[in-house]
Amino acid sequence: MCRNIRTLFNFEPPATEEEIQAASLQFVRKLSGFNRPSQANEAAFAQAVEDVAAAARVLMASLSTTAAPRDREVEATKARERSRLRFSRG
């Protein structure tokens, strides 16, 4: 359920708003236990997603590192290889 929660810090190019929103949505889904909230809970769910996204933006802007930015393609290739090894039938 949390597949979209990815490390967003220290990438070149920086995390997009869509990535922050997707991670925030998955985080709220995990916390609430709802994949999709009922109409009665929809407003609270949407507000929680916005609050988490705002906190993520503040966090990203506040962090600093001396490490070189990671390349998205290199990291994606590594993740695909880990997945292949994990799920291959050997």
PDB file of N, CA and C in Angstrom:
ATOM      1  N   MET A   1       0.810  -1.186   0.000  1.00  0.00           N
ATOM      2  CA  MET A   1       0.000   0.000   0.000  1.00  0.00           C
ATOM      3  C   MET A   1       0.862   1.262   0.000  1.00  0.00           C
ATOM      4  N   CYS A   2       2.146   1.165   0.329  1.00  0.00           N
ATOM      5  CA  CYS A   2       2.980   2.369   0.413  1.00  0.00           C
ATOM      6  C   CYS A   2       4.034   2.407  -0.688  1.00  0.00           C
ATOM      7  N   ARG A   3       3.729   1.855  -1.818  1.00  0.00           N
ATOM      8  CA  ARG A   3       4.709   1.826  -2.896  1.00  0.00           C
ATOM      9  C   ARG A   3       5.113   3.207  -3.396  1.00  0.00           C
ATOM     10  N   ASN A   4       4.268   4.211  -3.257  1.00  0.00           N
ATOM     11  CA  ASN A   4       4.599   5.541  -3.754  1.00  0.00           C
ATOM     12  C   ASN A   4       5.384   6.382  -2.761  1.00  0.00           C
ATOM     13  N   ILE A   5       5.610   5.862  -1.575  1.00  0.00           N
ATOM     14  CA  ILE A   5       6.416   6.620  -0.632  1.00  0.00           C
ATOM     15  C   ILE A   5       7.871   6.313  -0.955  1.00  0.00           C
ATOM     16  N   ARG A   6       8.514   7.285  -1.539  1.00  0.00           N
ATOM     17  CA  ARG A   6       9.893   7.162  -1.984  1.00  0.00           C
ATOM     18  C   ARG A   6      10.727   8.247  -1.310  1.00  0.00           C
ATOM     19  N   THR A   7      12.026   7.999  -1.283  1.00  0.00           N
ATOM     20  CA  THR A   7      12.924   9.041  -0.841  1.00  0.00           C
ATOM     21  C   THR A   7      12.842  10.179  -1.846  1.00  0.00           C
ATOM     22  N   LEU A   8      12.600  11.381  -1.371  1.00  0.00           N
ATOM     23  CA  LEU A   8      12.432  12.526  -2.252  1.00  0.00           C
ATOM     24  C   LEU A   8      13.561  13.539  -2.132  1.00  0.00           C
ATOM     25  N   PHE A   9      14.379  13.396  -1.122  1.00  0.00           N
ATOM     26  CA  PHE A   9      15.424  14.380  -0.868  1.00  0.00           C
ATOM     27  C   PHE A   9      16.701  14.062  -1.642  1.00  0.00           C
ATOM     28  N   ASN A  10      17.373  15.102  -2.072  1.00  0.00           N
ATOM     29  CA  ASN A  10      18.694  15.051  -2.696  1.00  0.00           C
ATOM     30  C   ASN A  10      18.686  14.363  -4.054  1.00  0.00           C
ATOM     31  N   PHE A  11      17.719  14.689  -4.862  1.00  0.00           N
ATOM     32  CA  PHE A  11      17.680  14.201  -6.234  1.00  0.00           C
ATOM     33  C   PHE A  11      17.835  15.370  -7.186  1.00  0.00           C
ATOM     34  N   GLU A  12      18.380  15.071  -8.331  1.00  0.00           N
ATOM     35  CA  GLU A  12      18.467  16.060  -9.396  1.00  0.00           C
ATOM     36  C   GLU A  12      17.741  15.511 -10.590  1.00  0.00           C
ATOM     37  N   PRO A  13      16.691  16.104 -11.058  1.00  0.00           N
ATOM     38  CA  PRO A  13      16.051  17.316 -10.563  1.00  0.00           C
ATOM     39  C   PRO A  13      15.300  17.039  -9.255  1.00  0.00           C
ATOM     40  N   PRO A  14      15.003  18.093  -8.497  1.00  0.00           N
ATOM     41  CA  PRO A  14      14.318  17.930  -7.207  1.00  0.00           C
ATOM     42  C   PRO A  14      12.942  17.279  -7.360  1.00  0.00           C
ATOM     43  N   ALA A  15      12.431  16.807  -6.243  1.00  0.00           N
ATOM     44  CA  ALA A  15      11.105  16.178  -6.225  1.00  0.00           C
ATOM     45  C   ALA A  15      10.057  17.136  -6.766  1.00  0.00           C
ATOM     46  N   THR A  16       9.138  16.587  -7.526  1.00  0.00           N
ATOM     47  CA  THR A  16       8.057  17.403  -8.082  1.00  0.00           C
ATOM     48  C   THR A  16       6.897  17.470  -7.100  1.00  0.00           C
ATOM     49  N   GLU A  17       6.003  18.399  -7.341  1.00  0.00           N
ATOM     50  CA  GLU A  17       4.797  18.512  -6.513  1.00  0.00           C
ATOM     51  C   GLU A  17       3.976  17.229  -6.599  1.00  0.00           C
ATOM     52  N   GLU A  18       3.939  16.619  -7.766  1.00  0.00           N
ATOM     53  CA  GLU A  18       3.182  15.369  -7.942  1.00  0.00           C
ATOM     54  C   GLU A  18       3.772  14.241  -7.086  1.00  0.00           C
ATOM     55  N   GLU A  19       5.093  14.177  -7.000  1.00  0.00           N
ATOM     56  CA  GLU A  19       5.730  13.157  -6.168  1.00  0.00           C
ATOM     57  C   GLU A  19       5.433  13.383  -4.694  1.00  0.00           C
ATOM     58  N   ILE A  20       5.466  14.627  -4.276  1.00  0.00           N
ATOM     59  CA  ILE A  20       5.160  14.956  -2.881  1.00  0.00           C
ATOM     60  C   ILE A  20       3.709  14.610  -2.573  1.00  0.00           C
ATOM     61  N   GLN A  21       2.794  14.958  -3.460  1.00  0.00           N
ATOM     62  CA  GLN A  21       1.371  14.643  -3.267  1.00  0.00           C
ATOM     63  C   GLN A  21       1.143  13.132  -3.216  1.00  0.00           C
ATOM     64  N   ALA A  22       1.780  12.378  -4.120  1.00  0.00           N
ATOM     65  CA  ALA A  22       1.597  10.923  -4.153  1.00  0.00           C
ATOM     66  C   ALA A  22       2.105  10.279  -2.860  1.00  0.00           C
ATOM     67  N   ALA A  23       3.262  10.726  -2.385  1.00  0.00           N
ATOM     68  CA  ALA A  23       3.805  10.185  -1.141  1.00  0.00           C
ATOM     69  C   ALA A  23       2.906  10.548   0.042  1.00  0.00           C
ATOM     70  N   SER A  24       2.390  11.765   0.044  1.00  0.00           N
ATOM     71  CA  SER A  24       1.504  12.210   1.123  1.00  0.00           C
ATOM     72  C   SER A  24       0.209  11.402   1.137  1.00  0.00           C
ATOM     73  N   LEU A  25      -0.350  11.184  -0.031  1.00  0.00           N
ATOM     74  CA  LEU A  25      -1.569  10.378  -0.139  1.00  0.00           C
ATOM     75  C   LEU A  25      -1.335   8.968   0.388  1.00  0.00           C
ATOM     76  N   GLN A  26      -0.240   8.348  -0.007  1.00  0.00           N
ATOM     77  CA  GLN A  26       0.047   6.985   0.461  1.00  0.00           C
ATOM     78  C   GLN A  26       0.257   6.952   1.968  1.00  0.00           C
ATOM     79  N   PHE A  27       0.922   7.978   2.504  1.00  0.00           N
ATOM     80  CA  PHE A  27       1.146   8.043   3.944  1.00  0.00           C
ATOM     81  C   PHE A  27      -0.175   8.132   4.696  1.00  0.00           C
ATOM     82  N   VAL A  28      -1.075   8.991   4.244  1.00  0.00           N
ATOM     83  CA  VAL A  28      -2.382   9.131   4.897  1.00  0.00           C
ATOM     84  C   VAL A  28      -3.198   7.849   4.734  1.00  0.00           C
ATOM     85  N   ARG A  29      -3.125   7.219   3.576  1.00  0.00           N
ATOM     86  CA  ARG A  29      -3.813   5.935   3.388  1.00  0.00           C
ATOM     87  C   ARG A  29      -3.313   4.900   4.396  1.00  0.00           C
ATOM     88  N   LYS A  30      -2.007   4.854   4.578  1.00  0.00           N
ATOM     89  CA  LYS A  30      -1.435   3.882   5.511  1.00  0.00           C
ATOM     90  C   LYS A  30      -1.882   4.179   6.936  1.00  0.00           C
ATOM     91  N   LEU A  31      -1.820   5.442   7.330  1.00  0.00           N
ATOM     92  CA  LEU A  31      -2.208   5.797   8.692  1.00  0.00           C
ATOM     93  C   LEU A  31      -3.684   5.543   8.968  1.00  0.00           C
ATOM     94  N   SER A  32      -4.520   5.879   7.987  1.00  0.00           N
ATOM     95  CA  SER A  32      -5.966   5.774   8.207  1.00  0.00           C
ATOM     96  C   SER A  32      -6.494   4.366   7.983  1.00  0.00           C
ATOM     97  N   GLY A  33      -5.800   3.594   7.172  1.00  0.00           N
ATOM     98  CA  GLY A  33      -6.293   2.269   6.829  1.00  0.00           C
ATOM     99  C   GLY A  33      -7.309   2.295   5.697  1.00  0.00           C
ATOM    100  N   PHE A  34      -7.548   3.466   5.134  1.00  0.00           N
ATOM    101  CA  PHE A  34      -8.498   3.613   4.033  1.00  0.00           C
ATOM    102  C   PHE A  34      -7.745   3.783   2.720  1.00  0.00           C
ATOM    103  N   ASN A  35      -8.114   3.016   1.721  1.00  0.00           N
ATOM    104  CA  ASN A  35      -7.599   3.272   0.384  1.00  0.00           C
ATOM    105  C   ASN A  35      -8.347   4.459  -0.208  1.00  0.00           C
ATOM    106  N   ARG A  36      -9.636   4.485   0.073  1.00  0.00           N
ATOM    107  CA  ARG A  36     -10.488   5.607  -0.321  1.00  0.00           C
ATOM    108  C   ARG A  36     -11.471   5.841   0.820  1.00  0.00           C
ATOM    109  N   PRO A  37     -11.510   7.054   1.351  1.00  0.00           N
ATOM    110  CA  PRO A  37     -12.377   7.300   2.497  1.00  0.00           C
ATOM    111  C   PRO A  37     -13.846   7.375   2.093  1.00  0.00           C
ATOM    112  N   SER A  38     -14.709   7.166   3.070  1.00  0.00           N
ATOM    113  CA  SER A  38     -16.137   7.354   2.843  1.00  0.00           C
ATOM    114  C   SER A  38     -16.418   8.836   2.669  1.00  0.00           C
ATOM    115  N   GLN A  39     -17.611   9.153   2.201  1.00  0.00           N
ATOM    116  CA  GLN A  39     -17.975  10.564   2.042  1.00  0.00           C
ATOM    117  C   GLN A  39     -17.906  11.306   3.372  1.00  0.00           C
ATOM    118  N   ALA A  40     -18.246  10.607   4.451  1.00  0.00           N
ATOM    119  CA  ALA A  40     -18.219  11.234   5.773  1.00  0.00           C
ATOM    120  C   ALA A  40     -16.797  11.618   6.185  1.00  0.00           C
ATOM    121  N   ASN A  41     -15.805  10.876   5.704  1.00  0.00           N
ATOM    122  CA  ASN A  41     -14.415  11.125   6.090  1.00  0.00           C
ATOM    123  C   ASN A  41     -13.588  11.807   4.999  1.00  0.00           C
ATOM    124  N   GLU A  42     -14.202  12.084   3.862  1.00  0.00           N
ATOM    125  CA  GLU A  42     -13.466  12.599   2.714  1.00  0.00           C
ATOM    126  C   GLU A  42     -12.771  13.943   2.994  1.00  0.00           C
ATOM    127  N   ALA A  43     -13.453  14.853   3.643  1.00  0.00           N
ATOM    128  CA  ALA A  43     -12.865  16.170   3.920  1.00  0.00           C
ATOM    129  C   ALA A  43     -11.671  16.051   4.865  1.00  0.00           C
ATOM    130  N   ALA A  44     -11.802  15.251   5.908  1.00  0.00           N
ATOM    131  CA  ALA A  44     -10.700  15.064   6.856  1.00  0.00           C
ATOM    132  C   ALA A  44      -9.518  14.389   6.180  1.00  0.00           C
ATOM    133  N   PHE A  45      -9.798  13.422   5.314  1.00  0.00           N
ATOM    134  CA  PHE A  45      -8.762  12.704   4.578  1.00  0.00           C
ATOM    135  C   PHE A  45      -8.005  13.667   3.659  1.00  0.00           C
ATOM    136  N   ALA A  46      -8.750  14.465   2.896  1.00  0.00           N
ATOM    137  CA  ALA A  46      -8.125  15.423   1.973  1.00  0.00           C
ATOM    138  C   ALA A  46      -7.305  16.456   2.730  1.00  0.00           C
ATOM    139  N   GLN A  47      -7.809  16.918   3.869  1.00  0.00           N
ATOM    140  CA  GLN A  47      -7.063  17.889   4.675  1.00  0.00           C
ATOM    141  C   GLN A  47      -5.773  17.271   5.207  1.00  0.00           C
ATOM    142  N   ALA A  48      -5.838  16.016   5.618  1.00  0.00           N
ATOM    143  CA  ALA A  48      -4.643  15.328   6.112  1.00  0.00           C
ATOM    144  C   ALA A  48      -3.593  15.208   5.012  1.00  0.00           C
ATOM    145  N   VAL A  49      -4.023  14.887   3.803  1.00  0.00           N
ATOM    146  CA  VAL A  49      -3.084  14.787   2.678  1.00  0.00           C
ATOM    147  C   VAL A  49      -2.408  16.137   2.451  1.00  0.00           C
ATOM    148  N   GLU A  50      -3.182  17.207   2.466  1.00  0.00           N
ATOM    149  CA  GLU A  50      -2.608  18.546   2.266  1.00  0.00           C
ATOM    150  C   GLU A  50      -1.652  18.918   3.399  1.00  0.00           C
ATOM    151  N   ASP A  51      -2.006  18.571   4.631  1.00  0.00           N
ATOM    152  CA  ASP A  51      -1.138  18.877   5.771  1.00  0.00           C
ATOM    153  C   ASP A  51       0.186  18.118   5.677  1.00  0.00           C
ATOM    154  N   VAL A  52       0.118  16.851   5.313  1.00  0.00           N
ATOM    155  CA  VAL A  52       1.339  16.047   5.172  1.00  0.00           C
ATOM    156  C   VAL A  52       2.187  16.592   4.026  1.00  0.00           C
ATOM    157  N   ALA A  53       1.574  16.946   2.922  1.00  0.00           N
ATOM    158  CA  ALA A  53       2.316  17.506   1.783  1.00  0.00           C
ATOM    159  C   ALA A  53       3.000  18.819   2.184  1.00  0.00           C
ATOM    160  N   ALA A  54       2.304  19.655   2.937  1.00  0.00           N
ATOM    161  CA  ALA A  54       2.899  20.918   3.390  1.00  0.00           C
ATOM    162  C   ALA A  54       4.097  20.651   4.302  1.00  0.00           C
ATOM    163  N   ALA A  55       3.953  19.697   5.202  1.00  0.00           N
ATOM    164  CA  ALA A  55       5.064  19.351   6.092  1.00  0.00           C
ATOM    165  C   ALA A  55       6.238  18.790   5.287  1.00  0.00           C
ATOM    166  N   ALA A  56       5.951  18.002   4.261  1.00  0.00           N
ATOM    167  CA  ALA A  56       7.009  17.442   3.417  1.00  0.00           C
ATOM    168  C   ALA A  56       7.751  18.554   2.676  1.00  0.00           C
ATOM    169  N   ARG A  57       7.006  19.543   2.175  1.00  0.00           N
ATOM    170  CA  ARG A  57       7.648  20.661   1.480  1.00  0.00           C
ATOM    171  C   ARG A  57       8.578  21.434   2.417  1.00  0.00           C
ATOM    172  N   VAL A  58       8.107  21.686   3.639  1.00  0.00           N
ATOM    173  CA  VAL A  58       8.925  22.391   4.628  1.00  0.00           C
ATOM    174  C   VAL A  58      10.172  21.568   4.944  1.00  0.00           C
ATOM    175  N   LEU A  59       9.998  20.279   5.138  1.00  0.00           N
ATOM    176  CA  LEU A  59      11.130  19.402   5.421  1.00  0.00           C
ATOM    177  C   LEU A  59      12.149  19.440   4.294  1.00  0.00           C
ATOM    178  N   MET A  60      11.692  19.281   3.062  1.00  0.00           N
ATOM    179  CA  MET A  60      12.603  19.279   1.912  1.00  0.00           C
ATOM    180  C   MET A  60      13.382  20.590   1.818  1.00  0.00           C
ATOM    181  N   ALA A  61      12.711  21.691   2.070  1.00  0.00           N
ATOM    182  CA  ALA A  61      13.363  22.999   1.993  1.00  0.00           C
ATOM    183  C   ALA A  61      14.351  23.212   3.135  1.00  0.00           C
ATOM    184  N   SER A  62      14.158  22.516   4.247  1.00  0.00           N
ATOM    185  CA  SER A  62      14.996  22.704   5.431  1.00  0.00           C
ATOM    186  C   SER A  62      16.218  21.807   5.467  1.00  0.00           C
ATOM    187  N   LEU A  63      16.171  20.692   4.768  1.00  0.00           N
ATOM    188  CA  LEU A  63      17.280  19.734   4.813  1.00  0.00           C
ATOM    189  C   LEU A  63      18.475  20.230   4.018  1.00  0.00           C
ATOM    190  N   SER A  64      19.665  19.822   4.453  1.00  0.00           N
ATOM    191  CA  SER A  64      20.879  20.130   3.699  1.00  0.00           C
ATOM    192  C   SER A  64      21.788  18.908   3.746  1.00  0.00           C
ATOM    193  N   THR A  65      22.651  18.810   2.756  1.00  0.00           N
ATOM    194  CA  THR A  65      23.586  17.695   2.691  1.00  0.00           C
ATOM    195  C   THR A  65      24.806  18.122   1.902  1.00  0.00           C
ATOM    196  N   THR A  66      25.906  17.452   2.164  1.00  0.00           N
ATOM    197  CA  THR A  66      27.115  17.693   1.374  1.00  0.00           C
ATOM    198  C   THR A  66      27.266  16.623   0.297  1.00  0.00           C
ATOM    199  N   ALA A  67      26.395  15.628   0.323  1.00  0.00           N
ATOM    200  CA  ALA A  67      26.455  14.555  -0.678  1.00  0.00           C
ATOM    201  C   ALA A  67      26.002  15.081  -2.037  1.00  0.00           C
ATOM    202  N   ALA A  68      26.557  14.507  -3.055  1.00  0.00           N
ATOM    203  CA  ALA A  68      26.155  14.881  -4.414  1.00  0.00           C
ATOM    204  C   ALA A  68      24.725  14.418  -4.649  1.00  0.00           C
ATOM    205  N   PRO A  69      23.954  15.175  -5.420  1.00  0.00           N
ATOM    206  CA  PRO A  69      22.583  14.749  -5.726  1.00  0.00           C
ATOM    207  C   PRO A  69      22.570  13.411  -6.447  1.00  0.00           C
ATOM    208  N   ARG A  70      21.569  12.600  -6.128  1.00  0.00           N
ATOM    209  CA  ARG A  70      21.422  11.303  -6.773  1.00  0.00           C
ATOM    210  C   ARG A  70      20.717  11.479  -8.115  1.00  0.00           C
ATOM    211  N   ASP A  71      21.066  10.600  -9.023  1.00  0.00           N
ATOM    212  CA  ASP A  71      20.464  10.611 -10.356  1.00  0.00           C
ATOM    213  C   ASP A  71      19.246   9.707 -10.344  1.00  0.00           C
ATOM    214  N   ARG A  72      18.119  10.214 -10.790  1.00  0.00           N
ATOM    215  CA  ARG A  72      16.863   9.453 -10.774  1.00  0.00           C
ATOM    216  C   ARG A  72      16.953   8.174 -11.598  1.00  0.00           C
ATOM    217  N   GLU A  73      17.570   8.249 -12.754  1.00  0.00           N
ATOM    218  CA  GLU A  73      17.656   7.071 -13.627  1.00  0.00           C
ATOM    219  C   GLU A  73      18.521   5.982 -13.010  1.00  0.00           C
ATOM    220  N   VAL A  74      19.630   6.370 -12.417  1.00  0.00           N
ATOM    221  CA  VAL A  74      20.514   5.395 -11.767  1.00  0.00           C
ATOM    222  C   VAL A  74      19.779   4.720 -10.615  1.00  0.00           C
ATOM    223  N   GLU A  75      19.089   5.502  -9.800  1.00  0.00           N
ATOM    224  CA  GLU A  75      18.347   4.939  -8.670  1.00  0.00           C
ATOM    225  C   GLU A  75      17.202   4.037  -9.142  1.00  0.00           C
ATOM    226  N   ALA A  76      16.529   4.419 -10.219  1.00  0.00           N
ATOM    227  CA  ALA A  76      15.450   3.586 -10.767  1.00  0.00           C
ATOM    228  C   ALA A  76      15.996   2.272 -11.286  1.00  0.00           C
ATOM    229  N   THR A  77      17.149   2.306 -11.926  1.00  0.00           N
ATOM    230  CA  THR A  77      17.776   1.074 -12.419  1.00  0.00           C
ATOM    231  C   THR A  77      18.144   0.157 -11.265  1.00  0.00           C
ATOM    232  N   LYS A  78      18.699   0.711 -10.203  1.00  0.00           N
ATOM    233  CA  LYS A  78      19.032  -0.081  -9.017  1.00  0.00           C
ATOM    234  C   LYS A  78      17.782  -0.719  -8.420  1.00  0.00           C
ATOM    235  N   ALA A  79      16.697   0.049  -8.335  1.00  0.00           N
ATOM    236  CA  ALA A  79      15.450  -0.462  -7.767  1.00  0.00           C
ATOM    237  C   ALA A  79      14.884  -1.586  -8.629  1.00  0.00           C
ATOM    238  N   ARG A  80      14.936  -1.436  -9.943  1.00  0.00           N
ATOM    239  CA  ARG A  80      14.454  -2.503 -10.828  1.00  0.00           C
ATOM    240  C   ARG A  80      15.272  -3.775 -10.656  1.00  0.00           C
ATOM    241  N   GLU A  81      16.580  -3.627 -10.504  1.00  0.00           N
ATOM    242  CA  GLU A  81      17.445  -4.791 -10.314  1.00  0.00           C
ATOM    243  C   GLU A  81      17.154  -5.473  -8.976  1.00  0.00           C
ATOM    244  N   ARG A  82      16.964  -4.693  -7.925  1.00  0.00           N
ATOM    245  CA  ARG A  82      16.606  -5.285  -6.621  1.00  0.00           C
ATOM    246  C   ARG A  82      15.288  -6.036  -6.723  1.00  0.00           C
ATOM    247  N   SER A  83      14.330  -5.451  -7.414  1.00  0.00           N
ATOM    248  CA  SER A  83      13.027  -6.091  -7.590  1.00  0.00           C
ATOM    249  C   SER A  83      13.154  -7.370  -8.395  1.00  0.00           C
ATOM    250  N   ARG A  84      13.941  -7.326  -9.449  1.00  0.00           N
ATOM    251  CA  ARG A  84      14.138  -8.510 -10.275  1.00  0.00           C
ATOM    252  C   ARG A  84      14.747  -9.650  -9.455  1.00  0.00           C
ATOM    253  N   LEU A  85      15.763  -9.322  -8.666  1.00  0.00           N
ATOM    254  CA  LEU A  85      16.409 -10.338  -7.820  1.00  0.00           C
ATOM    255  C   LEU A  85      15.450 -10.862  -6.754  1.00  0.00           C
ATOM    256  N   ARG A  86      14.665  -9.977  -6.196  1.00  0.00           N
ATOM    257  CA  ARG A  86      13.742 -10.364  -5.126  1.00  0.00           C
ATOM    258  C   ARG A  86      12.630 -11.275  -5.631  1.00  0.00           C
ATOM    259  N   PHE A  87      12.101 -10.958  -6.805  1.00  0.00           N
ATOM    260  CA  PHE A  87      10.928 -11.678  -7.290  1.00  0.00           C
ATOM    261  C   PHE A  87      11.225 -12.718  -8.362  1.00  0.00           C
ATOM    262  N   SER A  88      12.499 -12.874  -8.737  1.00  0.00           N
ATOM    263  CA  SER A  88      12.812 -13.881  -9.751  1.00  0.00           C
ATOM    264  C   SER A  88      12.718 -15.262  -9.136  1.00  0.00           C
ATOM    265  N   ARG A  89      12.328 -16.168  -9.965  1.00  0.00           N
ATOM    266  CA  ARG A  89      12.227 -17.562  -9.509  1.00  0.00           C
ATOM    267  C   ARG A  89      13.531 -18.257  -9.876  1.00  0.00           C
ATOM    268  N   GLY A  90      14.275 -18.623  -8.871  1.00  0.00           N
ATOM    269  CA  GLY A  90      15.590 -19.155  -9.131  1.00  0.00           C
ATOM    270  C   GLY A  90      15.737 -20.485  -8.623  1.00  0.00           C
TER     271      GLY A  90
END
